[in-house]
mmCIF file of C-alpha atoms in Angstrom:
data_model
loop_
_atom_site.group_PDB
_atom_site.id
_atom_site.type_symbol
_atom_site.label_atom_id
_atom_site.label_comp_id
_atom_site.label_asym_id
_atom_site.label_seq_id
_atom_site.Cartn_x
_atom_site.Cartn_y
_atom_site.Cartn_z
ATOM 1 C CA UNK A 23 0.000 0.000 0.000
ATOM 2 C CA UNK A 24 1.513 3.387 -0.953
ATOM 3 C CA UNK A 25 2.246 5.941 1.758
ATOM 4 C CA UNK A 26 -0.666 8.216 1.148
ATOM 5 C CA UNK A 27 -2.870 9.570 3.902
ATOM 6 C CA UNK A 28 -5.621 12.032 4.548
ATOM 7 C CA UNK A 29 -3.181 14.596 6.001
ATOM 8 C CA UNK A 30 -1.247 14.812 2.763
ATOM 9 C CA UNK A 31 -3.496 13.574 -0.049
ATOM 10 C CA UNK A 32 -1.982 13.085 -3.461
ATOM 11 C CA UNK A 33 -3.436 11.971 -6.773
ATOM 12 C CA UNK A 34 -3.309 8.345 -5.606
ATOM 13 C CA UNK A 35 -5.269 8.983 -2.393
ATOM 14 C CA UNK A 36 -8.538 7.042 -1.887
ATOM 15 C CA UNK A 37 -10.960 6.685 0.959
ATOM 16 C CA UNK A 38 -10.918 2.920 0.378
ATOM 17 C CA UNK A 39 -7.189 2.734 1.138
ATOM 18 C CA UNK A 40 -7.671 4.875 4.238
ATOM 19 C CA UNK A 41 -10.572 2.646 5.334
ATOM 20 C CA UNK A 42 -8.368 -0.386 4.817
ATOM 21 C CA UNK A 43 -5.643 1.121 7.001
ATOM 22 C CA UNK A 44 -8.105 1.862 9.783
ATOM 23 C CA UNK A 45 -9.465 -1.698 9.625
ATOM 24 C CA UNK A 46 -5.941 -3.103 9.901
ATOM 25 C CA UNK A 47 -5.213 -0.738 12.801
ATOM 26 C CA UNK A 48 -8.321 -1.973 14.617
ATOM 27 C CA UNK A 49 -7.331 -5.606 14.064
ATOM 28 C CA UNK A 50 -3.803 -4.972 15.334
ATOM 29 C CA UNK A 51 -5.112 -3.210 18.454
ATOM 30 C CA UNK A 52 -7.373 -6.146 19.310
ATOM 31 C CA UNK A 53 -4.599 -8.677 18.650
ATOM 32 C CA UNK A 54 -2.193 -6.672 20.824
ATOM 33 C CA UNK A 55 -4.663 -6.551 23.713
ATOM 34 C CA UNK A 56 -5.287 -10.292 23.387
ATOM 35 C CA UNK A 57 -1.556 -10.960 23.572
ATOM 36 C CA UNK A 58 -1.175 -8.732 26.639
ATOM 37 C CA UNK A 59 -4.178 -10.258 28.374
ATOM 38 C CA UNK A 60 -2.858 -13.769 27.717
ATOM 39 C CA UNK A 61 0.079 -13.008 29.998
ATOM 40 C CA UNK A 62 -2.275 -12.029 32.836
ATOM 41 C CA UNK A 63 -4.561 -14.992 32.278
ATOM 42 C CA UNK A 64 -1.597 -17.366 32.225
ATOM 43 C CA UNK A 65 -0.447 -15.923 35.547
ATOM 44 C CA UNK A 66 -3.926 -16.368 36.990
ATOM 45 C CA UNK A 67 -4.139 -19.931 35.682
ATOM 46 C CA UNK A 68 -0.790 -20.833 37.235
ATOM 47 C CA UNK A 69 -1.880 -19.208 40.507
ATOM 48 C CA UNK A 70 -5.167 -21.110 40.568
ATOM 49 C CA UNK A 71 -3.371 -24.371 39.829
ATOM 50 C CA UNK A 72 -1.018 -23.734 42.733
ATOM 51 C CA UNK A 73 -3.893 -22.764 45.035
ATOM 52 C CA UNK A 74 -5.776 -25.959 44.161
ATOM 53 C CA UNK A 75 -2.677 -28.032 44.912
ATOM 54 C CA UNK A 76 -2.156 -26.258 48.240
ATOM 55 C CA UNK A 77 -5.834 -26.615 49.158
ATOM 56 C CA UNK A 78 -5.662 -30.331 48.452
ATOM 57 C CA UNK A 79 -2.542 -30.631 50.625
ATOM 58 C CA UNK A 80 -4.178 -28.690 53.467
ATOM 59 C CA UNK A 81 -7.283 -30.839 53.149
ATOM 60 C CA UNK A 82 -5.156 -34.002 53.326
ATOM 61 C CA UNK A 83 -3.291 -32.709 56.409
ATOM 62 C CA UNK A 84 -6.586 -31.907 58.092
ATOM 63 C CA UNK A 85 -7.987 -35.338 57.316
ATOM 64 C CA UNK A 86 -4.957 -36.879 59.016
ATOM 65 C CA UNK A 87 -5.783 -35.066 62.275
ATOM 66 C CA UNK A 88 -8.118 -36.351 64.935
ATOM 67 C CA UNK A 89 -11.676 -35.170 64.544
ATOM 68 C CA UNK A 90 -12.532 -31.990 66.414
ATOM 69 C CA UNK A 91 -14.620 -28.883 65.871
ATOM 70 C CA UNK A 92 -11.701 -26.792 64.536
ATOM 71 C CA UNK A 93 -10.689 -29.575 62.097
ATOM 72 C CA UNK A 94 -14.261 -29.799 60.793
ATOM 73 C CA UNK A 95 -14.473 -26.019 60.390
ATOM 74 C CA UNK A 96 -11.157 -25.995 58.546
ATOM 75 C CA UNK A 97 -12.330 -28.831 56.269
ATOM 76 C CA UNK A 98 -15.510 -26.869 55.568
ATOM 77 C CA UNK A 99 -13.382 -23.816 54.671
ATOM 78 C CA UNK A 100 -11.279 -25.981 52.342
ATOM 79 C CA UNK A 101 -14.424 -27.302 50.657
ATOM 80 C CA UNK A 102 -15.867 -23.788 50.284
ATOM 81 C CA UNK A 103 -12.581 -22.449 48.924
ATOM 82 C CA UNK A 104 -12.381 -25.349 46.459
ATOM 83 C CA UNK A 105 -15.916 -24.533 45.297
ATOM 84 C CA UNK A 106 -14.921 -20.870 44.787
ATOM 85 C CA UNK A 107 -11.858 -21.946 42.826
ATOM 86 C CA UNK A 108 -14.004 -24.185 40.622
ATOM 87 C CA UNK A 109 -16.401 -21.268 40.008
ATOM 88 C CA UNK A 110 -13.422 -19.093 39.050
ATOM 89 C CA UNK A 111 -12.148 -21.713 36.635
ATOM 90 C CA UNK A 112 -15.582 -21.808 35.006
ATOM 91 C CA UNK A 113 -15.448 -18.018 34.732
ATOM 92 C CA UNK A 114 -12.184 -18.406 32.810
ATOM 93 C CA UNK A 115 -14.201 -20.165 30.137
ATOM 94 C CA UNK A 116 -15.754 -16.780 29.399
ATOM 95 C CA UNK A 117 -12.301 -15.430 28.690
ATOM 96 C CA UNK A 118 -11.617 -18.289 26.294
ATOM 97 C CA UNK A 119 -14.906 -17.588 24.523
ATOM 98 C CA UNK A 120 -14.184 -13.860 24.376
ATOM 99 C CA UNK A 121 -10.700 -14.503 23.016
ATOM 100 C CA UNK A 122 -12.095 -16.776 20.310
ATOM 101 C CA UNK A 123 -14.650 -14.126 19.358
ATOM 102 C CA UNK A 124 -12.041 -11.365 19.223
ATOM 103 C CA UNK A 125 -9.769 -13.546 17.093
ATOM 104 C CA UNK A 126 -12.683 -13.937 14.677
ATOM 105 C CA UNK A 127 -13.179 -10.169 14.674
ATOM 106 C CA UNK A 128 -9.517 -9.529 13.858
ATOM 107 C CA UNK A 129 -9.596 -12.117 11.060
ATOM 108 C CA UNK A 130 -12.747 -10.486 9.710
ATOM 109 C CA UNK A 131 -11.236 -6.996 9.870
ATOM 110 C CA UNK A 132 -8.086 -8.136 8.085
ATOM 111 C CA UNK A 133 -10.100 -9.982 5.455
ATOM 112 C CA UNK A 134 -12.336 -6.973 4.919
ATOM 113 C CA UNK A 135 -9.298 -4.739 4.584
ATOM 114 C CA UNK A 136 -7.801 -7.034 1.960
ATOM 115 C CA UNK A 137 -11.117 -7.162 0.108
ATOM 116 C CA UNK A 138 -11.690 -3.399 -0.038
ATOM 117 C CA UNK A 139 -8.136 -2.556 -1.083
ATOM 118 C CA UNK A 140 -8.290 -4.880 -4.100
ATOM 119 C CA UNK A 141 -10.393 -3.204 -6.825
ATOM 120 C CA UNK A 142 -10.848 -6.546 -8.586
ATOM 121 C CA UNK A 143 -12.445 -7.998 -5.465
ATOM 122 C CA UNK A 144 -14.127 -4.862 -4.111
ATOM 123 C CA UNK A 145 -16.709 -4.684 -6.883
ATOM 124 C CA UNK A 146 -17.274 -8.428 -7.221
ATOM 125 C CA UNK A 147 -20.441 -9.801 -5.559
ATOM 126 C CA UNK A 148 -18.927 -13.301 -5.777
ATOM 127 C CA UNK A 149 -15.904 -12.153 -3.728
ATOM 128 C CA UNK A 150 -18.202 -10.618 -1.103
ATOM 129 C CA UNK A 151 -20.265 -13.826 -0.929
ATOM 130 C CA UNK A 152 -17.092 -15.874 -0.499
ATOM 131 C CA UNK A 153 -15.849 -13.528 2.218
ATOM 132 C CA UNK A 154 -19.195 -13.727 4.020
ATOM 133 C CA UNK A 155 -19.116 -17.516 3.722
ATOM 134 C CA UNK A 156 -15.613 -17.541 5.293
ATOM 135 C CA UNK A 157 -16.829 -15.383 8.170
ATOM 136 C CA UNK A 158 -19.890 -17.537 8.818
ATOM 137 C CA UNK A 159 -17.854 -20.742 8.666
ATOM 138 C CA UNK A 160 -15.671 -19.533 11.573
ATOM 139 C CA UNK A 161 -18.652 -19.383 13.908
ATOM 140 C CA UNK A 162 -19.084 -22.379 16.157
ATOM 141 C CA UNK A 163 -22.204 -21.328 18.023
ATOM 142 C CA UNK A 164 -25.631 -21.325 16.425
ATOM 143 C CA UNK A 165 -26.479 -17.981 18.067
ATOM 144 C CA UNK A 166 -23.533 -16.368 16.234
ATOM 145 C CA UNK A 167 -24.673 -17.811 12.922
ATOM 146 C CA UNK A 168 -28.208 -16.525 13.495
ATOM 147 C CA UNK A 169 -26.895 -13.045 14.290
ATOM 148 C CA UNK A 170 -24.669 -13.103 11.197
ATOM 149 C CA UNK A 171 -27.553 -14.268 9.003
ATOM 150 C CA UNK A 172 -29.767 -11.502 10.359
ATOM 151 C CA UNK A 173 -27.201 -8.812 9.524
ATOM 152 C CA UNK A 174 -26.640 -10.236 6.018
ATOM 153 C CA UNK A 175 -30.426 -10.189 5.479
ATOM 154 C CA UNK A 176 -30.423 -6.478 6.317
ATOM 155 C CA UNK A 177 -31.657 -6.543 9.916
ATOM 156 C CA UNK A 178 -30.501 -3.775 12.233
ATOM 157 C CA UNK A 179 -27.869 -4.383 14.889
ATOM 158 C CA UNK A 180 -30.633 -4.227 17.515
ATOM 159 C CA UNK A 181 -32.737 -6.814 15.673
ATOM 160 C CA UNK A 182 -29.738 -9.119 15.127
ATOM 161 C CA UNK A 183 -28.813 -8.980 18.813
ATOM 162 C CA UNK A 184 -32.429 -9.666 19.761
ATOM 163 C CA UNK A 185 -32.432 -12.766 17.521
ATOM 164 C CA UNK A 186 -29.160 -13.951 19.065
ATOM 165 C CA UNK A 187 -30.395 -13.333 22.614
ATOM 166 C CA UNK A 188 -33.724 -15.040 21.960
ATOM 167 C CA UNK A 189 -31.900 -18.117 20.700
ATOM 168 C CA UNK A 190 -29.641 -18.132 23.758
ATOM 169 C CA UNK A 191 -32.660 -17.878 26.057
ATOM 170 C CA UNK A 192 -34.291 -20.803 24.252
ATOM 171 C CA UNK A 193 -31.105 -22.777 24.779
ATOM 172 C CA UNK A 194 -30.670 -21.757 28.427
ATOM 173 C CA UNK A 195 -31.541 -25.244 29.609
ATOM 174 C CA UNK A 196 -28.926 -26.677 27.266
ATOM 175 C CA UNK A 197 -25.287 -25.690 27.283
ATOM 176 C CA UNK A 198 -24.308 -24.281 23.906
ATOM 177 C CA UNK A 199 -20.787 -25.508 23.224
ATOM 178 C CA UNK A 200 -18.334 -23.449 21.217
#
C-alpha cells in the first residue's frame, strides 16, 4: 500500500485505502490486547493451579488429624474455597470464549481490509459472498450464525442482537458448546 494519507493527499489517495488502514489498525489493536491479556490470564491460571494443589494438601493434612470442631471447620473452609476456585475456573471459560470471538473479529477486519483494497475484489459480488461464507464458517455457536444471518439479510444491529439473545434464552436449559 503506498504511503498516502488524509493529512497529505496526493493523486493516488482514496478513501478505500484509508478505510483499509483503519481496519488493519483496529485488528492490530485487538490482537495486541489479546496478547497482553494472555500473559495475565496465564499468571492467573498458574496461581489457581497452585492454590488448588495447596488446598488439596491442606485438606489431606486436616484429614490426618483427629476429629474436632476446629478440624471440621477448617475442612468446611477448604471445601468452600475449592468450590470458589471451581467457580473461578468456570469463569475463565468466558475469557476463552471472548478470546475466540475477538480472534474472529480480527480475522474479519483483516479480510475486509484485503477485500476493499483490491479493486478486482471490491466490486465483485462473488468475492463478497465468499468472504461472508468464510466469516460464517468460523462461527461455532448457532447464536452467532443466526446473528450473522440476520445482519446479512439487512436486519438492524438491535434486531440481530435480539435474535441472538432469543436463541440463547431458548437454549438456556442446554449448554451451547463453542
